[in-house]
mmCIF file of C-alpha atoms in Angstrom:
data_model
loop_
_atom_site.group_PDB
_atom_site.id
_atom_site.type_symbol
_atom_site.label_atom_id
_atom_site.label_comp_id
_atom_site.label_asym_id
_atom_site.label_seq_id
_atom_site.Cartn_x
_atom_site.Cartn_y
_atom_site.Cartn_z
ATOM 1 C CA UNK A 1 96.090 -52.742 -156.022
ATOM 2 C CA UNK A 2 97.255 -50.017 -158.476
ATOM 3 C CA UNK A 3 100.792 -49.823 -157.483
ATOM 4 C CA UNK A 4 103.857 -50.454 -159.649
ATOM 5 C CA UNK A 5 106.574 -52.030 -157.886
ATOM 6 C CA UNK A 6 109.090 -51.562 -160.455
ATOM 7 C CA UNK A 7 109.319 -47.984 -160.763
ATOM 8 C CA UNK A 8 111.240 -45.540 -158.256
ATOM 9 C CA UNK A 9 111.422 -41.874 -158.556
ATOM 10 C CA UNK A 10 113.653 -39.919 -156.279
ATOM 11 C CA UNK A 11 111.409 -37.392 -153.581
ATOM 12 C CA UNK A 12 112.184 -34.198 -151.743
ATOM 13 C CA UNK A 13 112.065 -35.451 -148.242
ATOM 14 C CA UNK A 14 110.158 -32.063 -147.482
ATOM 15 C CA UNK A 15 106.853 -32.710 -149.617
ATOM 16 C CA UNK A 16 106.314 -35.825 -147.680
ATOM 17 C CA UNK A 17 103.926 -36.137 -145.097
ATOM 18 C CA UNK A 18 103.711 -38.753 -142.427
ATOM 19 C CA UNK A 19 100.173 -39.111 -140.785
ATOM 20 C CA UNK A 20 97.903 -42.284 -140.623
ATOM 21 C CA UNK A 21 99.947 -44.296 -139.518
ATOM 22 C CA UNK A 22 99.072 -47.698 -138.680
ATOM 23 C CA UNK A 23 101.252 -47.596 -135.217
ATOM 24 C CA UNK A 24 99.509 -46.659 -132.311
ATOM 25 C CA UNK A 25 103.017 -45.525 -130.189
ATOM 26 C CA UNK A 26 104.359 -44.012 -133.554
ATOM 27 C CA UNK A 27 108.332 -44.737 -134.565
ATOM 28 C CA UNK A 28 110.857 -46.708 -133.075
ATOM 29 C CA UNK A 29 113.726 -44.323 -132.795
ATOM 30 C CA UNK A 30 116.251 -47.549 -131.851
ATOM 31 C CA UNK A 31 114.878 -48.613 -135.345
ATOM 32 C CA UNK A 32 115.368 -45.641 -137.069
ATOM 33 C CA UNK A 33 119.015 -45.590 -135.878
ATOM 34 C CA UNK A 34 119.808 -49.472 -136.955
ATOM 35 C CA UNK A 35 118.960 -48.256 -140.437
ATOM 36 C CA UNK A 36 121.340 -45.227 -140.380
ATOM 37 C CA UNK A 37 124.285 -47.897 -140.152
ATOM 38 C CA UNK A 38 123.134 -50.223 -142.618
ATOM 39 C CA UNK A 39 125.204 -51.819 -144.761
ATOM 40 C CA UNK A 40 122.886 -52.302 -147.796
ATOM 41 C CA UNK A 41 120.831 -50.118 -149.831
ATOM 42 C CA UNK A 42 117.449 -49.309 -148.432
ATOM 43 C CA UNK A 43 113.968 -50.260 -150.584
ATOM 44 C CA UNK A 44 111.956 -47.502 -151.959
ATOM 45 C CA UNK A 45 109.528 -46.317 -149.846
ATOM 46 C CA UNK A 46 105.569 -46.404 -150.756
ATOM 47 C CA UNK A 47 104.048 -42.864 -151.017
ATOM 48 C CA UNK A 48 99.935 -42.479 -151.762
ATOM 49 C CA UNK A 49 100.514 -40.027 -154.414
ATOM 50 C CA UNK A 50 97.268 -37.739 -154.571
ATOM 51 C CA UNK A 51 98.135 -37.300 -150.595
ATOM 52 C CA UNK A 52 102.180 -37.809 -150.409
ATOM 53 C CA UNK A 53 101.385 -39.591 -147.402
ATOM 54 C CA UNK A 54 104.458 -42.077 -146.508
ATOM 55 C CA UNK A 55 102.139 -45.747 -146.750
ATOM 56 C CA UNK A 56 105.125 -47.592 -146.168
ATOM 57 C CA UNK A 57 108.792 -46.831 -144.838
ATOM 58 C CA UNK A 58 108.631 -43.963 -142.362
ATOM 59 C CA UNK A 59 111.355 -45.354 -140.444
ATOM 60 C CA UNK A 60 113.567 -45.287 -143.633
ATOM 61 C CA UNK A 61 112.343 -41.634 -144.068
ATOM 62 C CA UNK A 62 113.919 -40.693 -140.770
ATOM 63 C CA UNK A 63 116.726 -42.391 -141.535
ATOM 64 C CA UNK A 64 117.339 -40.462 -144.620
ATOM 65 C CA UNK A 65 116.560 -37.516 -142.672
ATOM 66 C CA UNK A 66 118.866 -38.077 -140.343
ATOM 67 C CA UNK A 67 121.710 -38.954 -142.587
ATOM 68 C CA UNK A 68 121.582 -35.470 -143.942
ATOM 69 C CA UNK A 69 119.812 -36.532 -147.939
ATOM 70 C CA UNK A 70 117.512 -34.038 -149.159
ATOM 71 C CA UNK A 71 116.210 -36.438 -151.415
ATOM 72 C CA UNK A 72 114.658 -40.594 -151.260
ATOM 73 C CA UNK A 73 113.251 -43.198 -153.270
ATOM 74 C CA UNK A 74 109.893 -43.376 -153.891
ATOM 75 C CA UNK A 75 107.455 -46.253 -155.278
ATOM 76 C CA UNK A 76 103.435 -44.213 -155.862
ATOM 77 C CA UNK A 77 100.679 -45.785 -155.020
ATOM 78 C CA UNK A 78 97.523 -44.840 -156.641
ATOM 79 C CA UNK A 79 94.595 -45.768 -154.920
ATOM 80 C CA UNK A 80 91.981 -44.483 -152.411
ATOM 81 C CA UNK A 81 93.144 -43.352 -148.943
ATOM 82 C CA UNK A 82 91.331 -46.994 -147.364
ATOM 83 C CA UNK A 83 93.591 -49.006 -149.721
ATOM 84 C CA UNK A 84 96.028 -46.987 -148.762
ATOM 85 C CA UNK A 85 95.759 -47.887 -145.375
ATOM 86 C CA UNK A 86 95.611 -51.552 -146.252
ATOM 87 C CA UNK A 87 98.620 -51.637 -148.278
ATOM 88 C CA UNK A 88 100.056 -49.754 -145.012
ATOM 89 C CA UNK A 89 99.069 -52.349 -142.628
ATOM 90 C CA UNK A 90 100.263 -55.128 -145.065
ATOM 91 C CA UNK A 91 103.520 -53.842 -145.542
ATOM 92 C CA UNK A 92 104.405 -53.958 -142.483
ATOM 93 C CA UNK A 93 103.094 -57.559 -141.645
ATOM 94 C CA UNK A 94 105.635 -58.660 -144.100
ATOM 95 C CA UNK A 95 108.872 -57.064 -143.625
ATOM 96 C CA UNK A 96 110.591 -53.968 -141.327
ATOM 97 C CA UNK A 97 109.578 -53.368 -137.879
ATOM 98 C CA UNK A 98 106.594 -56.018 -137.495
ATOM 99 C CA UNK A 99 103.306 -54.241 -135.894
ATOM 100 C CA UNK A 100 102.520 -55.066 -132.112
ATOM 101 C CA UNK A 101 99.733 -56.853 -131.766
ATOM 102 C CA UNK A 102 97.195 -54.347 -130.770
ATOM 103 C CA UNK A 103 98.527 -52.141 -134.043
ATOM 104 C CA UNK A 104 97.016 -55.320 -135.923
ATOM 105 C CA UNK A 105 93.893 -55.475 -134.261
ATOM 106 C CA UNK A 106 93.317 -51.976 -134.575
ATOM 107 C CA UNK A 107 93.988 -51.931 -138.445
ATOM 108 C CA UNK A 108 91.294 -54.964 -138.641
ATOM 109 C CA UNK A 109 88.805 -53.212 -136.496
ATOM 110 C CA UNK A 110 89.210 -50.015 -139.364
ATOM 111 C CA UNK A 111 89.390 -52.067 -142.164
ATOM 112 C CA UNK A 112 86.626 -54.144 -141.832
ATOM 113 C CA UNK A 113 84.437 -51.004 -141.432
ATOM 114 C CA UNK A 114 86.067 -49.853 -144.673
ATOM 115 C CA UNK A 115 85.996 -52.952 -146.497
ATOM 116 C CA UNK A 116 82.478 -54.910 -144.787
ATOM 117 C CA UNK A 117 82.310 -56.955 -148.547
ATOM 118 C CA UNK A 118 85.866 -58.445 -147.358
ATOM 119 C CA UNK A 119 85.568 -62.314 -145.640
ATOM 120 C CA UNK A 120 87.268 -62.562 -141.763
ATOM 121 C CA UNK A 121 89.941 -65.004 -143.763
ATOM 122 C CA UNK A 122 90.914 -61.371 -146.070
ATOM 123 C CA UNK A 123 90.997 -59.145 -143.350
ATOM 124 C CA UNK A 124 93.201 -61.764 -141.392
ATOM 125 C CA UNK A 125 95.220 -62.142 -143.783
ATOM 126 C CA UNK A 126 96.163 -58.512 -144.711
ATOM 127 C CA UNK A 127 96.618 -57.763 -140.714
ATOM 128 C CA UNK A 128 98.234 -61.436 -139.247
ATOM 129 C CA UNK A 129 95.908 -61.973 -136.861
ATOM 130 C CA UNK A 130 93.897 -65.064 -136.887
ATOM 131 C CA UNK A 131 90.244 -65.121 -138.529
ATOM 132 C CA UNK A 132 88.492 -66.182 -135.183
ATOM 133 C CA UNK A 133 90.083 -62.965 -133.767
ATOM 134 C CA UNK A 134 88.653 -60.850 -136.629
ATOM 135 C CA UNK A 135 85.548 -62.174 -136.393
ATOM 136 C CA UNK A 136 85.217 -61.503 -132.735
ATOM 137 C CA UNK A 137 86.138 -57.844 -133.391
ATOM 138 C CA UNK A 138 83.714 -58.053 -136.330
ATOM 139 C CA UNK A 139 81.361 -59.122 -133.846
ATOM 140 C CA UNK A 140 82.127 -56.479 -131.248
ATOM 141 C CA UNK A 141 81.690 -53.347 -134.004
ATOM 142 C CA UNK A 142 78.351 -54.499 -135.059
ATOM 143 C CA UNK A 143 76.786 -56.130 -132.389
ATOM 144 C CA UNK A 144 76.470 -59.237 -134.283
ATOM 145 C CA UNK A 145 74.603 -57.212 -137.160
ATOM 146 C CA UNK A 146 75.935 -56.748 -141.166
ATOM 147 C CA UNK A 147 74.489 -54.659 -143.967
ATOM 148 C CA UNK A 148 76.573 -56.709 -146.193
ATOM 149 C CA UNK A 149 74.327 -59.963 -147.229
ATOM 150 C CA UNK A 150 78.100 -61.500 -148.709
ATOM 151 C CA UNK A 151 81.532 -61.443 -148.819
ATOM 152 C CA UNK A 152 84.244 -61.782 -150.564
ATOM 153 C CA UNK A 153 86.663 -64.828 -150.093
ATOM 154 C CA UNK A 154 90.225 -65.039 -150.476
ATOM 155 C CA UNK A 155 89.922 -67.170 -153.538
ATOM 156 C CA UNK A 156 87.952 -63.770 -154.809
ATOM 157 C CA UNK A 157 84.376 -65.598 -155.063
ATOM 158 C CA UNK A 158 81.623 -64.006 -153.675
ATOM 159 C CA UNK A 159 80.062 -66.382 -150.340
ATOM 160 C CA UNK A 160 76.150 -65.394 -148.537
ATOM 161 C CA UNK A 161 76.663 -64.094 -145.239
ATOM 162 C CA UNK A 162 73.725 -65.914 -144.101
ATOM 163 C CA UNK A 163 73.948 -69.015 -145.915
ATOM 164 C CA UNK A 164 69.759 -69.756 -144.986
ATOM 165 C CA UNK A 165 68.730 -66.197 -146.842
ATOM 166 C CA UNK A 166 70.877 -67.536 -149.743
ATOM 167 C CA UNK A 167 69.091 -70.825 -150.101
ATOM 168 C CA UNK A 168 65.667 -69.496 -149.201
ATOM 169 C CA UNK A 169 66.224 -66.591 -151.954
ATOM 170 C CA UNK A 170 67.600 -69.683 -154.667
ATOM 171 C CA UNK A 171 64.441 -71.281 -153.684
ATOM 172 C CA UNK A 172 62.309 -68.331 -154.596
ATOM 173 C CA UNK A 173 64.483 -67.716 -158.096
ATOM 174 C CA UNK A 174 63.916 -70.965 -158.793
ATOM 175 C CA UNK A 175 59.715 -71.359 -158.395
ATOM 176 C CA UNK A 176 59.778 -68.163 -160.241
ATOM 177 C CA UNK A 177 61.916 -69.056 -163.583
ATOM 178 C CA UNK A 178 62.803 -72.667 -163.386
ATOM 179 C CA UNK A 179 64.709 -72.405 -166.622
ATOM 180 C CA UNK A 180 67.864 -70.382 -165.061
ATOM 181 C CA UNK A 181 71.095 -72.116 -165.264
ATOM 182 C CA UNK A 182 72.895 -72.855 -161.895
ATOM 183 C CA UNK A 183 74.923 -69.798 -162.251
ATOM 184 C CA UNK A 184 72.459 -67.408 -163.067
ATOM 185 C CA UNK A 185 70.434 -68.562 -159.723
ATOM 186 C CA UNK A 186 73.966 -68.654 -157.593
ATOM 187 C CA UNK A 187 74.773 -64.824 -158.789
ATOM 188 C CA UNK A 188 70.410 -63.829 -158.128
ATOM 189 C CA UNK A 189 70.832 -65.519 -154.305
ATOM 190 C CA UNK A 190 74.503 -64.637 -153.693
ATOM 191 C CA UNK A 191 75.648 -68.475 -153.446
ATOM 192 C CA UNK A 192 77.828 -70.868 -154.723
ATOM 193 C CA UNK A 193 76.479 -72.815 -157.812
ATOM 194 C CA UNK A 194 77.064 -76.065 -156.064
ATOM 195 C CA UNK A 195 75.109 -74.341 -153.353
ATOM 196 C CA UNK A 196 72.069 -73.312 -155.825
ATOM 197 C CA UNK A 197 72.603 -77.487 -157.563
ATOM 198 C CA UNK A 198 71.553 -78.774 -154.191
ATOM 199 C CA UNK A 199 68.643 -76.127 -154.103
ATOM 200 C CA UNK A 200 67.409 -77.144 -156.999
ATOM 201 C CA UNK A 201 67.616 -81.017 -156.371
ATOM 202 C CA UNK A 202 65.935 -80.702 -153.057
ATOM 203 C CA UNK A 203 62.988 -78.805 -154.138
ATOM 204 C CA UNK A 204 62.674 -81.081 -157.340
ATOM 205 C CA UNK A 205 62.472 -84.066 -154.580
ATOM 206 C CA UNK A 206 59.778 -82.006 -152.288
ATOM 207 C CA UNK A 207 62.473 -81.590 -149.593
ATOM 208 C CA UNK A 208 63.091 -78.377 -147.487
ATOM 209 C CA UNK A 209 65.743 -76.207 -149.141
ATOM 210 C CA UNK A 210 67.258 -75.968 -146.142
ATOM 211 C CA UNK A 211 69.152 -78.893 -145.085
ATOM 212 C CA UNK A 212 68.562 -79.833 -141.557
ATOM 213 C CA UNK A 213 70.508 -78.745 -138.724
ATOM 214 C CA UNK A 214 74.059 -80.900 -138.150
ATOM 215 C CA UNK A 215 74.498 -81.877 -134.869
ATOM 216 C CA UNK A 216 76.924 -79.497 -132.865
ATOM 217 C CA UNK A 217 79.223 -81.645 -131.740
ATOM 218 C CA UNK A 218 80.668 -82.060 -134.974
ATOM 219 C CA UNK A 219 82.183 -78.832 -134.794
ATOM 220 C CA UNK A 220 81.954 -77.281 -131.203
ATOM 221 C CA UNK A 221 83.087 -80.591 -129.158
ATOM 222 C CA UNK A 222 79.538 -80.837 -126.493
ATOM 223 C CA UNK A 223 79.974 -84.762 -127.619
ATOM 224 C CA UNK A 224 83.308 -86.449 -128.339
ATOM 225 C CA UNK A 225 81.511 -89.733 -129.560
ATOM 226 C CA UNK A 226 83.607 -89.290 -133.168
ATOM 227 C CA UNK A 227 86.984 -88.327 -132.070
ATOM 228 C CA UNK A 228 86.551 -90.677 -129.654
ATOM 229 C CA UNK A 229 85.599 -93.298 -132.542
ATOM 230 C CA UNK A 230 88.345 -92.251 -134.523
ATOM 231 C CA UNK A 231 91.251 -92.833 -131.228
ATOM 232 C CA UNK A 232 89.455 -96.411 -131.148
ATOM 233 C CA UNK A 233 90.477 -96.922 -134.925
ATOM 234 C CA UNK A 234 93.572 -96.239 -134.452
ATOM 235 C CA UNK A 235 94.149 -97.874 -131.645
ATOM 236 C CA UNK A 236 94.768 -94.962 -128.803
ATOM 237 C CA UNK A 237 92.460 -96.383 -126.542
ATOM 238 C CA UNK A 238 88.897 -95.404 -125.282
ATOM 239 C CA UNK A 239 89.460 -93.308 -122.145
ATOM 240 C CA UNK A 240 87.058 -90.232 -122.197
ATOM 241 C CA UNK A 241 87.446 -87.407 -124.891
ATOM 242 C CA UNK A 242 87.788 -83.783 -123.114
ATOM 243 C CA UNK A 243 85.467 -81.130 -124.781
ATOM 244 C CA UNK A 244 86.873 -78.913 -127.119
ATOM 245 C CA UNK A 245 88.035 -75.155 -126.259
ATOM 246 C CA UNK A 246 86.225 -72.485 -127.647
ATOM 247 C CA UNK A 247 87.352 -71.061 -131.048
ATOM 248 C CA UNK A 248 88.486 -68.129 -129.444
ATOM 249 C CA UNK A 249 90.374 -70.006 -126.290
ATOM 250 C CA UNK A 250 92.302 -71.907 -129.182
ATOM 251 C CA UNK A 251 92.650 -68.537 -131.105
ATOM 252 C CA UNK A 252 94.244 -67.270 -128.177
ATOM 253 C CA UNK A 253 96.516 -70.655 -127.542
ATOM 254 C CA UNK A 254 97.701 -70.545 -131.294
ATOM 255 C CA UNK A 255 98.985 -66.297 -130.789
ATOM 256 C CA UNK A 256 100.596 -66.852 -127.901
ATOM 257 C CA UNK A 257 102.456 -69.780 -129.582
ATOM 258 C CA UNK A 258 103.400 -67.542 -132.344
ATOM 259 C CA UNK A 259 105.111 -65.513 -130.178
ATOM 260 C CA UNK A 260 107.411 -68.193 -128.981
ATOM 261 C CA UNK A 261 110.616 -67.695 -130.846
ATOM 262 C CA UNK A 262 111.820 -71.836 -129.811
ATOM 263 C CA UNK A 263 108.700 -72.107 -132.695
ATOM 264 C CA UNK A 264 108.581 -69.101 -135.528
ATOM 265 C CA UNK A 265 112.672 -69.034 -135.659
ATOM 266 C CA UNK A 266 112.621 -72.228 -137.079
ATOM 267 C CA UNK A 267 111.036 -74.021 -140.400
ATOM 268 C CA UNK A 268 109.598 -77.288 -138.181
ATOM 269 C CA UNK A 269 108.306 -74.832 -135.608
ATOM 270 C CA UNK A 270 106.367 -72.194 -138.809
ATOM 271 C CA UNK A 271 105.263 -75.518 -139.938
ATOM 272 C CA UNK A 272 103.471 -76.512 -136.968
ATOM 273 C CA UNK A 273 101.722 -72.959 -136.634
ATOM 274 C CA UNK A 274 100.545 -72.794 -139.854
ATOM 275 C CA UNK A 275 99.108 -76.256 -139.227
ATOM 276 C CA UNK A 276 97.377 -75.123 -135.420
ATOM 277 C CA UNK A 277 96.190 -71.968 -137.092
ATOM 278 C CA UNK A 278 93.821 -74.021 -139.495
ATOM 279 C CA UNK A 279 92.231 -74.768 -137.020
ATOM 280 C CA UNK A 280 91.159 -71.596 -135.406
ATOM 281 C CA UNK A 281 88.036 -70.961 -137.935
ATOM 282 C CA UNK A 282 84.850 -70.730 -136.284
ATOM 283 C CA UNK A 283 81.748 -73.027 -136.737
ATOM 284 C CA UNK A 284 80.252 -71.148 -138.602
ATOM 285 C CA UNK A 285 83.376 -70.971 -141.314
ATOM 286 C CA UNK A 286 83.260 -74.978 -140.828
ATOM 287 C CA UNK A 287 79.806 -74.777 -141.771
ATOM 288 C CA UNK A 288 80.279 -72.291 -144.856
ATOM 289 C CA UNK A 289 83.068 -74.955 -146.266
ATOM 290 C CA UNK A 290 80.523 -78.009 -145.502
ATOM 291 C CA UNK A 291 78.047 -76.189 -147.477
ATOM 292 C CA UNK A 292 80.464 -75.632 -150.798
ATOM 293 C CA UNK A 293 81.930 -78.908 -150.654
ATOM 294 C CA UNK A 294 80.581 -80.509 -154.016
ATOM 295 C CA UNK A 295 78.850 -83.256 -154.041
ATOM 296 C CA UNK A 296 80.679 -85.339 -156.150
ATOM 297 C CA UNK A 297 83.686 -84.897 -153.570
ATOM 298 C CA UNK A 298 82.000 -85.062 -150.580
ATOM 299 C CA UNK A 299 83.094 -89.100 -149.954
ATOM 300 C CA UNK A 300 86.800 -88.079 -150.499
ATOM 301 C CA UNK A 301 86.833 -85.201 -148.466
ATOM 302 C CA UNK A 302 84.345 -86.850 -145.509
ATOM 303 C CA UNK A 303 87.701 -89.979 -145.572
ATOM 304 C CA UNK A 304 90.487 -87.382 -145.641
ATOM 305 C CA UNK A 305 88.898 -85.405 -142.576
ATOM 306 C CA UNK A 306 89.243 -89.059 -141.391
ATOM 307 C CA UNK A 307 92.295 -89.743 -142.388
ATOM 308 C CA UNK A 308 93.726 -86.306 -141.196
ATOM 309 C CA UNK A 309 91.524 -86.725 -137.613
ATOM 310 C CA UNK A 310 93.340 -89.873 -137.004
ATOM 311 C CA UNK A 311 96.763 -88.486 -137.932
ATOM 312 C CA UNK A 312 96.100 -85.456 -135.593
ATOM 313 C CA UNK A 313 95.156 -87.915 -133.014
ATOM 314 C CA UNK A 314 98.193 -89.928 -133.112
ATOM 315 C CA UNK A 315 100.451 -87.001 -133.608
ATOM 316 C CA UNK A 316 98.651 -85.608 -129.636
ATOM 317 C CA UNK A 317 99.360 -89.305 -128.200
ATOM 318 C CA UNK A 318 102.919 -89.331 -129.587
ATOM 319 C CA UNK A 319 103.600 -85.615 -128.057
ATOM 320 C CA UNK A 320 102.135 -86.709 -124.524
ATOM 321 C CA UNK A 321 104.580 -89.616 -124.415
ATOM 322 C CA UNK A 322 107.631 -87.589 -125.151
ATOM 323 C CA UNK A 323 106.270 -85.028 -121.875
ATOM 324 C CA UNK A 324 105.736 -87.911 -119.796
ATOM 325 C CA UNK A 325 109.212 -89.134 -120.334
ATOM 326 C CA UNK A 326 111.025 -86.032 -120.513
ATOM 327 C CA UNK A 327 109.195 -85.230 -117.170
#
C-alpha cells in the first residue's frame, strides 16, 4: 500500500477528522486514559491524506487532546478511501486496542464487497478471523453467487473461482491454438499452469478435462475408512472413527480457543492455534490446493499428509490419556 512508514510530520489536532471507523461501539475512554499516563512516546498516527481521516490511532488522538497538545504526529497514507479502510482494520489486528470480534466480521463483510478479486485466506488475514468464517459471510452477501471468475491468493497469484470453468475454458484454448505455451493457456482460463499441464495431458490422452469427482470423505469425514487406516499404522487401535465436524463447527471450536488466555498468553499455547487454525479451510480450499499440487510432488506431499495424519493422530491419543488420568 502507498504509505511511508518512515516519515512523520507534526498535525494540528483540529484539521483531523475521525469518521469510518472500523469500531462499531466507537472509543474506549478507559483506553484513551491508559495512554494519557504513559510512560513512553506514542507512534505516529496514520492519517488518509486527501480525506485527513484518522486510519489508525484515534485513541492516541484523544489522548493528545486531552493532554492539552495542539499538535501530533502524523504518518499519510495515500491511497483510496477502501484501502484506507483496510489498512484501518489491519492496524488494529496487530497492535492497540484489538477489535471485538463482531468489529472483525463486520470489516470482512465490507471488504470483501470492496475487494471481491481478494481470496477468503486475504480477507482473513487482514481482519483475524478464520477463512471458513469469511467464506460463510462471503456466502451470506451473495447468496452463494460471484461476479468475480478468480481471486487473488495470498502468495499474490491469481486462482479460478470455479476451478471446472477454468479447465473447461483451458480445454477450449487449447483445441483452438494448440501451440500456446502452458502459461499463455493458464493466464486465457484463469488457472494455474500446472493446472492448464494436466489439461493438456488429459485431452492429448482422450480423457475428460475434468478429473473425476474425489470421494467426499476425504475431506468432509461421511467415511473414516483412512484415518481409521492410518490409527491402525500406528498402532492406536481400530475402534470406530467419529465423523468429522463441519468446517464451520471447527471454525467456531478454534475462536473460542483463541480467546482462552491459558493458550494465546503463551508461545506453546500460539503454537498450537496456529496449528488448529490450518485446519479450518473448507473443502473446497482442500480441493483448490489438491488441484495445484504439481505433479512431480504429488508422491511427497500424498506421504507427508501421511506422515502428518499419523502424527496428529498420536498427538489426540496422547492428549486423551493425560484427561483420563488427570480426571
Amino acid at each position: 500500500m502507498p504509505f511511508d512508514q518512515q516519515m512523520a510530520v507534526g498535525v494540528e489536532i483540529s484539521s483531523l477528522s475521525v469518521a469510518d471507523s472500523p469500531r462499531i461501539s466507537g472509543e474506549d475512554p478507559e483506553h484513551v486514559k491508559a495512554l494519557t499516563v504513559a510512560q513512553t512516546e506514542l507512534p505516529p498516527i496514520i492519517v488518509h491524506r486527501s480525506t485527513m481521516r484518522v486510519i489508525d490511532g484515534v485513541h492516541r488522538l484523544r489522548a493528545a487532546t486531552l493532554c492539552g497538545h495542539d499538535k501530533i504526529a502524523v504518518r499519510f497514507f495515500d491511497g483510496d478511501e477502501d484501502d484506507a479502510f483496510v489498512l484501518a482494520v489491519e492496524s488494529n489486528i496487530a497492535h492497540g486496542l484489538p477489535l471485538s470480534l463482531a468489529d472483525r466480521k463486520r470489516a470482512a463483510g465490507r471488504i470483501i464487497d470492496s475487494h471481491p478479486q481478494w481470496s477468503d485466506r486475504i480477507v482473513a488475514s487482514v481482519t483475524g478471523i478464520a477463512p471458513g468464517t469469511v467464506a460463510e459471510i462471503r456466502r451470506r452477501r451473495t447468496g452463494g453467487l460471484t461476479a468475480v471468475r478468480s481471486r487473488i491468493g495470498q502468495d499474490g497469484r491469481i486462482r479460478p473461482v470455479n476451478g471446472t470453468e477454468g479447465r473447461r475454458l483451458a480445454s477450449e484454448v487449447i483445441a483452438e491454438n494448440p501451440s500456446l505455451s502452458l502459461r499463455q493457456i493458464a493466464r486465457a482460463a484463469g488457472i494455474s499452469p500446472e493446472t492448464a499441464r494436466d489439461v493438456r495431458n488429459r485431452l492429448r490422452r482422450g480423457e475428460d478435462p475434468l478429473p473425476k469427482p474425489r470421494v467426499k470423505s476425504r475431506l468432509n469425514g461421511s467415511s473414516g475408512t483412512a484415518v481409521a487406516a492410518v490409527s491402525t499404522r500406528k498402532g492406536f487401535g481400530t475402534g470406530a472413527v467419529p465423523q468429522r465436524a463441519p468446517v464451520q463447527d471447527r471454525t467456531a471450536i478454534v475462536e473460542r480457543l483463541k480467546a482462552d488466555p491459558a493458550l494465546r498468553m503463551s508461545e506453546t499455547g500460539r503454537t498450537l492455534l496456529r496449528l488448529l487454525a490450518i485446519h479450518t479451510a473448507s473443502a473446497e480450499e482442500w480441493e483448490e490446493i489438491i488441484d495445484n499440487i504439481p505433479p512431480h510432488c504429488s508422491s511427497i506431499v500424498a506421504h507427508l499428509a501421511s506422515e502428518c495424519a499419523g502424527l496428529w493422530a498420536e498427538f489426540a491419543v496422547r492428549v486423551e490419556r493425560r484427561v483420563a488420568e488427570t480426571v
